[in-house]
Amino acid sequence: MEQPRTRHPQPGPRHGVPAPLPPQAARGRVRTPRQPPQGGQSPQARQIPPVRQAPPVRQPRPVRQRRAGPDRPARTPAPVRRPASSPVQAIRRPPNPRLTGLGCGLFCAAVMLVLALLDRLLFGASQLVYGVLFLPVCVLTAFWVRRGDLVSAPVVVPIAFMLGLLPLAEGDGLGARLMALFTALATQAGWLYGGTLLTGSIVTVRKLRLMAQRATAARVRPPAGA
């Protein structure tokens, strides 16, 4: 049997494939740069995404302080809230009511009637104790009357003293009670005059202080045309 012959590949140029140039010719050959494909960008440029620049950091603007002008009123600061007073402070603080002329008369008359009843119940209708208790009532009346009714305090004090003597005047009938009342007013006139004088003195001092404060305020206050 005949065996097929195998041909060994021989070195040489192949049909359709250009033969490689010698090194001398390759050195002198000018390489033409490859033109990028249609589209204007090479494939490498398409693959690399463009670098995005970070936005510029904005610096905060300085706050301008507004100045108060004639057209723009100045801002008043917020009122400071004071802490509420505790019950202990409210108890320690002395009362400071302001009574009108009518309220002053009712207060003084009611207190003197209560003191007269207590005097008759505890001390057997002692007119001396009643006269002594009349003085602090006069002081409170003079201090607690308001500024506009200072004149009424010395007027209501003697009336309250006389009303307080009614429970202390003893007698069988109306005439006897009236006689006991006038007798008590005559014998206790010192306490009556002393309490009225004390009330008038306190009221006078308060009136003078009020007039001095008004005069000082009128001097400090600028005139209306300025």
XYZ file of N, CA and C in Angstrom:
678
model
N 0.840 -1.202 0.000
C 0.000 0.000 0.000
C 0.867 1.241 0.000
N 0.437 2.205 -0.736
C 1.205 3.432 -0.808
C 0.827 4.338 0.372
N 1.801 4.939 1.042
C 1.586 5.879 2.168
C 1.553 7.300 1.642
N 0.650 8.128 2.130
C 0.611 9.516 1.665
C 1.824 10.274 2.132
N 2.295 11.092 1.329
C 3.480 11.889 1.608
C 3.079 13.163 2.331
N 3.789 13.388 3.346
C 3.589 14.616 4.115
C 4.611 15.623 3.729
N 4.191 16.824 3.514
C 5.069 17.933 3.156
C 5.324 18.805 4.389
N 6.590 19.056 4.596
C 6.968 19.935 5.704
C 6.840 21.365 5.271
N 6.306 22.247 6.108
C 6.214 23.664 5.714
C 7.575 24.269 5.565
N 7.740 24.920 4.470
C 8.995 25.573 4.161
C 8.873 27.055 4.419
N 9.928 27.572 4.948
C 9.872 29.017 5.211
C 9.870 29.782 3.918
N 9.042 30.754 3.822
C 8.941 31.581 2.650
C 7.671 32.389 2.672
N 7.562 33.275 1.790
C 6.352 34.105 1.786
C 5.154 33.332 1.321
N 4.060 33.613 1.972
C 2.814 32.987 1.608
C 2.110 33.840 0.561
N 1.231 33.139 -0.145
C 0.474 33.855 -1.166
C -0.528 34.772 -0.491
N -0.565 36.015 -0.895
C -1.513 36.999 -0.329
C -1.039 37.700 0.886
N 0.112 37.289 1.507
C 0.630 37.922 2.731
C 1.928 38.589 2.378
N 2.076 39.854 2.579
C 3.347 40.524 2.242
C 4.464 40.046 3.121
N 5.613 39.940 2.527
C 6.790 39.477 3.249
C 7.284 40.556 4.161
N 7.782 40.160 5.348
C 8.294 41.185 6.268
C 9.521 41.848 5.710
N 9.674 43.115 5.982
C 10.806 43.887 5.492
C 11.999 43.651 6.377
N 13.135 43.825 5.828
C 14.352 43.704 6.649
C 14.426 44.828 7.657
N 15.288 44.658 8.657
C 15.347 45.697 9.687
C 15.760 47.039 9.164
N 16.654 47.104 8.133
C 17.083 48.384 7.602
C 15.930 49.088 6.942
N 15.135 48.306 6.188
C 13.987 48.944 5.534
C 12.932 49.360 6.513
N 12.767 48.558 7.622
C 11.757 48.915 8.635
C 12.101 50.181 9.357
N 13.420 50.444 9.519
C 13.815 51.667 10.202
C 13.525 52.889 9.355
N 13.755 52.743 8.039
C 13.533 53.906 7.197
C 12.111 54.132 6.803
N 11.194 53.227 7.188
C 9.791 53.374 6.827
C 9.110 54.363 7.782
N 8.360 55.212 7.185
C 7.636 56.223 7.966
C 6.293 55.654 8.366
N 6.056 55.691 9.691
C 4.800 55.186 10.223
C 3.752 56.299 10.202
N 2.712 55.976 9.600
C 1.597 56.949 9.542
C 0.711 56.751 10.772
N 0.373 57.841 11.437
C -0.494 57.675 12.634
C -1.866 57.194 12.250
N -2.392 56.389 13.165
C -3.723 55.858 12.949
C -4.770 56.944 13.191
N -5.620 57.026 12.235
C -6.692 57.997 12.366
C -7.818 57.418 13.205
N -8.363 58.220 14.025
C -9.466 57.706 14.852
C -10.665 57.412 13.994
N -11.480 56.513 14.430
C -12.666 56.189 13.654
C -13.635 57.343 13.602
N -14.597 57.215 12.746
C -15.574 58.276 12.578
C -16.358 58.458 13.880
N -16.566 59.686 14.179
C -17.239 60.030 15.450
C -16.455 61.051 16.216
N -15.150 61.257 15.857
C -14.352 62.306 16.494
C -13.618 61.878 17.716
N -13.850 60.667 18.296
C -13.179 60.243 19.523
C -12.712 58.814 19.359
N -11.594 58.541 19.970
C -11.055 57.193 19.960
C -11.800 56.326 20.945
N -11.722 55.018 20.834
C -12.416 54.157 21.801
C -11.940 54.340 23.219
N -10.591 54.670 23.376
C -10.097 54.896 24.749
C -10.724 56.134 25.363
N -10.892 57.180 24.505
C -11.508 58.401 25.036
C -12.957 58.199 25.389
N -13.617 57.297 24.666
C -15.012 57.038 24.989
C -15.155 56.289 26.301
N -14.208 55.429 26.594
C -14.309 54.638 27.811
C -14.045 55.471 29.063
N -13.174 56.466 28.973
C -12.833 57.280 30.162
C -13.905 58.351 30.345
N -14.658 58.334 31.430
C -15.692 59.379 31.630
C -15.043 60.703 31.977
N -15.669 61.790 31.620
C -15.087 63.109 31.949
C -15.127 63.369 33.451
N -14.081 63.996 33.929
C -13.963 64.306 35.356
C -14.831 65.516 35.665
N -15.727 65.339 36.644
C -16.604 66.431 37.056
C -15.934 67.263 38.142
N -15.955 68.529 37.929
C -15.359 69.424 38.910
C -16.328 69.679 40.052
N -15.788 69.700 41.266
C -16.617 69.951 42.456
C -17.098 71.386 42.451
N -18.341 71.619 42.860
C -18.841 73.007 42.894
C -18.066 73.836 43.907
N -17.883 75.095 43.621
C -17.134 75.945 44.565
C -17.878 76.118 45.879
N -17.108 76.127 46.955
C -17.673 76.270 48.294
C -18.039 77.724 48.516
N -19.302 77.940 48.889
C -19.752 79.293 49.143
C -19.477 79.681 50.582
N -18.840 80.785 50.737
C -18.554 81.278 52.077
C -19.746 82.068 52.605
N -20.076 81.900 53.894
C -21.228 82.647 54.438
C -20.958 84.134 54.449
N -22.001 84.866 54.122
C -21.869 86.316 54.101
C -21.896 86.868 55.520
N -21.095 87.875 55.789
C -21.134 88.470 57.140
C -22.460 89.157 57.394
N -22.947 88.955 58.610
C -24.238 89.531 58.988
C -24.055 91.007 59.275
N -24.844 91.805 58.637
C -24.766 93.243 58.834
C -25.706 93.657 59.958
N -25.185 94.443 60.830
C -25.998 94.938 61.942
C -26.747 96.185 61.491
N -28.057 96.102 61.652
C -28.875 97.229 61.262
C -28.859 98.294 62.334
N -28.642 99.490 61.893
C -28.624 100.611 62.817
C -29.984 101.289 62.823
N -30.380 101.656 64.008
C -31.684 102.294 64.144
C -31.611 103.712 63.624
N -32.460 104.042 62.707
C -32.513 105.370 62.128
C -33.800 106.066 62.478
N -34.019 107.238 61.890
C -35.281 107.948 62.174
C -36.494 107.223 61.645
N -36.327 106.519 60.482
C -37.467 105.790 59.910
C -37.597 104.394 60.473
N -36.523 103.857 60.976
C -36.534 102.487 61.472
C -36.398 102.502 62.989
N -37.418 102.141 63.719
C -37.316 102.191 65.190
C -36.376 101.118 65.714
N -35.749 101.421 66.829
C -34.824 100.466 67.446
C -35.610 99.341 68.094
N -35.037 98.158 68.040
C -35.685 96.997 68.622
C -35.491 96.986 70.131
N -36.565 96.876 70.805
C -36.487 96.828 72.261
C -36.211 95.402 72.707
N -35.359 95.212 73.686
C -35.078 93.843 74.144
C -36.293 93.213 74.777
N -36.333 91.897 74.701
C -37.470 91.159 75.253
C -37.510 91.334 76.762
N -38.682 91.466 77.341
C -38.763 91.632 78.793
C -38.297 90.390 79.521
N -37.569 90.630 80.576
C -37.040 89.524 81.370
C -38.118 89.061 82.338
N -38.379 87.775 82.287
C -39.384 87.213 83.171
C -38.795 86.941 84.549
N -39.401 87.530 85.523
C -38.944 87.313 86.891
C -39.559 86.037 87.451
N -38.795 85.307 88.236
C -39.365 84.076 88.808
C -40.481 84.385 89.772
N -41.464 83.516 89.763
C -42.625 83.710 90.638
C -42.210 83.605 92.095
N -42.793 84.453 92.903
C -42.455 84.457 94.324
C -43.018 83.217 94.999
N -42.259 82.674 95.883
C -42.672 81.482 96.605
C -43.684 81.848 97.678
N -44.435 80.866 98.197
C -45.405 81.181 99.269
C -44.756 81.733 100.522
N -43.516 81.309 100.800
C -42.842 81.817 102.002
C -42.552 83.299 101.863
N -42.092 83.722 100.660
C -41.834 85.140 100.451
C -43.122 85.952 100.490
N -44.198 85.374 99.976
C -45.472 86.095 100.023
C -45.968 86.284 101.447
N -45.662 85.309 102.326
C -46.080 85.444 103.723
C -45.219 86.473 104.451
N -43.902 86.460 104.170
C -43.004 87.396 104.848
C -43.226 88.830 104.377
N -43.678 89.017 103.141
C -43.865 90.362 102.622
C -45.053 91.024 103.308
N -44.890 92.227 103.839
C -46.023 92.873 104.536
C -47.094 93.284 103.533
N -48.362 93.246 103.934
C -49.423 93.657 103.006
C -49.352 95.150 102.734
N -49.698 95.530 101.522
C -49.645 96.927 101.135
C -50.871 97.252 100.274
N -52.067 97.188 100.868
C -53.264 97.499 100.072
C -53.403 98.999 99.878
N -54.250 99.365 98.927
C -54.550 100.765 98.666
C -56.069 100.935 98.753
N -56.518 101.617 99.813
C -57.941 101.776 100.084
C -58.420 103.137 99.605
N -59.625 103.156 99.083
C -60.254 104.424 98.734
C -60.788 105.092 99.999
N -61.417 106.253 99.831
C -61.963 106.939 100.998
C -63.068 106.134 101.662
N -63.980 105.562 100.857
C -65.053 104.735 101.410
C -64.508 103.437 101.999
N -63.560 102.818 101.294
C -62.965 101.584 101.814
C -62.201 101.819 103.097
N -61.554 102.956 103.195
C -60.821 103.291 104.418
C -61.781 103.439 105.606
N -62.940 104.095 105.372
C -63.919 104.243 106.452
C -64.510 102.911 106.872
N -64.841 102.050 105.905
C -65.400 100.739 106.239
C -64.384 99.874 106.974
N -63.134 99.938 106.539
C -62.100 99.140 107.204
C -61.920 99.562 108.654
N -61.800 100.853 108.882
C -61.549 101.343 110.232
C -62.744 101.078 111.153
N -63.960 101.269 110.649
C -65.143 101.037 111.477
C -65.312 99.564 111.811
N -65.079 98.671 110.827
C -65.234 97.236 111.068
C -64.204 96.740 112.076
N -62.964 97.196 111.945
C -61.916 96.745 112.867
C -62.198 97.228 114.287
N -62.645 98.462 114.440
C -62.923 98.975 115.787
C -64.119 98.273 116.439
N -65.128 97.905 115.647
C -66.243 97.146 116.216
C -65.800 95.764 116.682
N -64.957 95.100 115.884
C -64.460 93.775 116.279
C -63.604 93.885 117.538
N -62.744 94.892 117.612
C -61.893 95.068 118.791
C -62.728 95.398 120.030
N -63.801 96.159 119.859
C -64.662 96.482 121.005
C -65.368 95.231 121.521
N -65.838 94.362 120.634
C -66.480 93.120 121.074
C -65.491 92.206 121.790
N -64.253 92.113 121.241
C -63.235 91.309 121.921
C -62.867 91.905 123.279
N -62.844 93.234 123.362
C -62.533 93.896 124.636
C -63.623 93.610 125.667
N -64.866 93.637 125.266
C -65.964 93.352 126.200
C -65.981 91.883 126.609
N -65.558 90.996 125.654
C -65.580 89.568 125.974
C -64.401 89.153 126.838
N -63.239 89.729 126.603
C -62.034 89.291 127.301
C -61.665 90.165 128.491
N -61.869 91.476 128.356
C -61.399 92.397 129.409
C -62.535 93.110 130.125
N -63.786 92.711 129.928
C -64.901 93.308 130.663
C -65.185 94.734 130.266
N -65.112 95.051 128.963
C -65.416 96.397 128.419
C -64.503 97.460 128.992
N -63.193 97.165 128.944
C -62.216 98.136 129.437
C -61.983 99.203 128.366
N -62.282 100.455 128.749
C -62.086 101.542 127.798
C -60.611 101.877 127.593
N -59.773 101.561 128.530
C -58.342 101.796 128.377
C -57.742 100.886 127.301
N -58.137 99.608 127.334
C -57.653 98.676 126.312
C -58.168 99.082 124.933
N -59.393 99.563 124.912
C -59.946 100.005 123.624
C -59.178 101.204 123.065
N -58.814 102.148 123.931
C -58.047 103.313 123.477
C -56.659 102.935 122.976
N -56.018 101.958 123.667
C -54.684 101.543 123.225
C -54.754 100.845 121.861
N -55.776 100.009 121.656
C -55.927 99.322 120.371
C -56.331 100.261 119.240
N -56.826 101.435 119.593
C -57.233 102.387 118.559
C -56.031 102.978 117.813
N -54.900 103.093 118.485
C -53.725 103.723 117.860
C -53.171 102.919 116.678
N -52.934 101.601 116.786
C -52.438 100.878 115.604
C -53.417 100.866 114.434
N -54.739 100.917 114.743
C -55.716 100.993 113.659
C -55.573 102.325 112.911
N -55.309 103.393 113.634
C -55.095 104.692 112.988
C -53.857 104.685 112.093
N -52.796 104.021 112.566
C -51.565 103.965 111.763
C -51.804 103.180 110.472
N -52.470 102.040 110.573
C -52.744 101.234 109.380
C -53.651 101.979 108.399
N -54.613 102.692 108.941
C -55.507 103.457 108.064
C -54.747 104.548 107.319
N -53.824 105.214 107.998
C -53.052 106.277 107.346
C -52.096 105.731 106.296
N -51.557 104.533 106.503
C -50.615 103.968 105.549
C -51.309 103.300 104.355
N -52.488 102.761 104.583
C -53.137 101.968 103.529
C -54.079 102.768 102.643
N -54.374 104.001 102.990
C -55.222 104.810 102.130
C -54.412 105.202 100.890
N -55.062 105.258 99.734
C -54.337 105.570 98.505
C -54.012 107.058 98.426
N -53.166 107.415 97.456
C -52.668 108.789 97.407
C -53.760 109.805 97.096
N -54.722 109.405 96.296
C -55.765 110.362 95.934
C -56.767 110.631 97.031
N -56.790 109.812 98.085
C -57.769 109.972 99.172
C -57.090 110.150 100.515
N -55.968 110.832 100.535
C -55.254 111.020 101.803
C -56.039 111.891 102.784
N -56.836 112.807 102.275
C -57.556 113.719 103.176
C -58.654 112.999 103.950
N -59.168 111.893 103.395
C -60.293 111.210 104.043
C -59.877 110.406 105.278
N -58.598 110.094 105.409
C -58.172 109.262 106.543
C -58.399 109.948 107.889
N -57.994 111.218 108.109
C -58.253 111.841 109.414
C -59.730 112.078 109.709
N -60.587 111.977 108.677
C -62.017 112.210 108.902
C -62.712 110.940 109.381
N -62.337 109.796 108.818
C -63.038 108.554 109.143
C -62.575 107.960 110.466
N -61.411 108.355 110.953
C -60.878 107.759 112.184
C -61.740 108.124 113.410
N -62.120 109.377 113.641
C -62.980 109.658 114.811
C -64.355 109.003 114.720
N -64.879 108.894 113.484
C -66.187 108.251 113.327
C -66.097 106.771 113.711
N -65.027 106.102 113.303
C -64.851 104.696 113.658
C -64.661 104.525 115.162
N -63.984 105.476 115.800
C -63.789 105.388 117.255
C -65.132 105.472 117.980
N -66.014 106.342 117.494
C -67.325 106.471 118.138
C -68.178 105.229 117.902
N -68.127 104.639 116.715
C -68.912 103.430 116.454
C -68.422 102.256 117.303
N -67.110 102.197 117.539
C -66.577 101.120 118.359
C -66.974 101.229 119.819
N -67.343 102.425 120.272
C -67.753 102.596 121.669
C -69.172 102.121 121.936
N -69.960 101.851 120.912
C -71.353 101.421 121.125
C -71.454 100.101 121.898
N -70.662 99.077 121.578
C -70.771 97.849 122.390
C -70.265 98.022 123.821
N -69.427 99.050 124.046
C -68.877 99.241 125.384
C -69.782 100.086 126.282
N -70.685 100.852 125.689
C -71.587 101.709 126.494
C -72.704 100.846 127.070
N -72.794 100.835 128.389
C -73.793 100.009 129.076
C -74.929 100.896 129.583
N -76.144 100.375 129.479
C -77.334 101.096 129.950
C -78.573 100.273 129.711
N -79.628 100.620 130.480
C -80.873 99.863 130.356
C -81.678 100.281 129.128
N -81.766 101.533 128.851
C -82.543 102.015 127.721
C -81.678 102.748 126.723
N -82.400 103.352 125.729
C -81.668 104.082 124.674
C -81.021 105.342 125.232
N -81.734 106.042 126.100
C -81.170 107.260 126.681
C -79.954 106.964 127.534
N -80.025 105.878 128.297
C -78.886 105.520 129.152
C -77.669 105.136 128.308
N -77.920 104.476 127.206
C -76.801 104.103 126.321
C -76.166 105.340 125.689
N -77.023 106.306 125.285
C -76.470 107.537 124.702
C -75.661 108.316 125.739
N -76.139 108.355 126.956
C -75.382 109.033 128.007
C -74.056 108.335 128.282
N -74.074 107.008 128.280
C -72.818 106.274 128.477
C -71.856 106.482 127.308
N -72.424 106.622 126.110
C -71.566 106.855 124.936
C -70.882 108.207 125.022
N -71.629 109.259 125.335
C -71.035 110.596 125.438
C -70.048 110.676 126.600
N -70.364 109.947 127.661
C -69.426 109.929 128.783
C -68.112 109.271 128.389
N -68.189 108.171 127.637
C -66.967 107.488 127.178
C -66.168 108.367 126.223
N -66.872 109.117 125.377
C -66.155 110.024 124.452
C -65.453 111.133 125.239
N -66.079 111.594 126.303
C -65.456 112.669 127.090
C -64.258 112.147 127.877
N -64.389 110.944 128.436
C -63.292 110.411 129.241
C -62.136 109.879 128.396
N -62.441 109.421 127.206
C -61.406 108.857 126.332
C -61.041 109.816 125.190
N -61.204 111.096 125.423
C -60.896 112.090 124.379
C -59.402 112.123 124.063
N -58.582 111.788 125.051
C -57.131 111.786 124.802
C -56.745 110.776 123.723
N -57.306 109.559 123.835
C -57.028 108.549 122.797
C -57.611 108.961 121.443
N -58.767 109.584 121.488
C -59.378 110.021 120.236
C -58.528 111.098 119.550
N -58.104 112.103 120.297
C -57.289 113.166 119.704
C -55.904 112.660 119.308
N -55.365 111.760 120.149
C -54.034 111.238 119.824
C -54.039 110.417 118.535
N -55.047 109.549 118.383
C -55.123 108.749 117.160
C -55.372 109.589 115.921
N -56.247 110.609 116.079
C -56.512 111.489 114.928
C -55.277 112.297 114.551
N -54.545 112.782 115.563
C -53.330 113.537 115.283
C -52.261 112.649 114.634
N -52.147 111.419 115.097
C -51.180 110.491 114.500
C -51.524 110.202 113.036
N -52.799 110.003 112.776
C -53.219 109.760 111.392
C -52.950 110.975 110.514
N -53.272 112.155 111.018
C -53.025 113.369 110.235
C -51.545 113.592 109.964
N -50.677 113.261 110.934
C -49.240 113.445 110.733
C -48.706 112.515 109.632
N -49.120 111.266 109.679
C -48.653 110.309 108.664
C -49.152 110.705 107.272
N -50.397 111.132 107.207
C -50.951 111.541 105.917
C -50.241 112.791 105.392
N -49.897 113.712 106.281
C -49.188 114.918 105.850
C -47.804 114.594 105.300
N -47.097 113.701 105.975
C -45.770 113.306 105.476
C -45.886 112.627 104.113
N -46.856 111.774 103.932
C -47.040 111.124 102.627
C -47.367 112.138 101.533
N -48.168 113.141 101.885
C -48.515 114.162 100.896
C -47.299 114.987 100.504
N -46.457 115.335 101.457
C -45.242 116.095 101.142
C -44.284 115.283 100.267
N -44.126 114.008 100.545
C -43.273 113.160 99.720
C -43.819 113.037 98.311
N -45.135 112.944 98.191
C -45.741 112.854 96.862
C -45.501 114.129 96.067
N -45.623 115.279 96.697
C -45.378 116.549 96.010
C -43.914 116.680 95.597
N -42.983 116.210 96.456
C -41.563 116.272 96.103
C -41.239 115.352 94.920
N -41.833 114.189 94.886
C -41.611 113.281 93.758
C -42.148 113.861 92.456
N -43.292 114.496 92.501
C -43.837 115.099 91.295
C -42.968 116.261 90.815
N -42.442 117.040 91.737
C -41.564 118.145 91.332
C -40.272 117.630 90.708
N -39.707 116.559 91.280
C -38.486 115.984 90.705
C -38.737 115.406 89.317
N -39.874 114.736 89.154
C -40.200 114.180 87.844
C -40.419 115.268 86.806
N -40.994 116.398 87.212
C -41.202 117.499 86.275
C -39.871 118.130 85.868
N -38.876 118.158 86.750
C -37.572 118.714 86.388
C -36.808 117.789 85.457
N -36.878 116.504 85.701
C -36.142 115.552 84.860
C -36.766 115.423 83.486
N -38.079 115.512 83.382
C -38.762 115.321 82.102
C -38.408 116.464 81.147
N -37.985 116.151 79.893
C -37.646 117.225 78.946
C -38.894 117.960 78.497
N -38.757 119.211 78.071
C -39.939 119.958 77.603
C -40.511 119.367 76.331
N -41.776 119.661 76.065
C -42.455 119.070 74.915
C -41.908 119.580 73.594
N -41.417 120.809 73.508
C -40.910 121.370 72.247
C -39.510 120.934 71.908
N -38.770 120.267 72.823
C -37.384 119.871 72.557
C -37.339 118.675 71.644
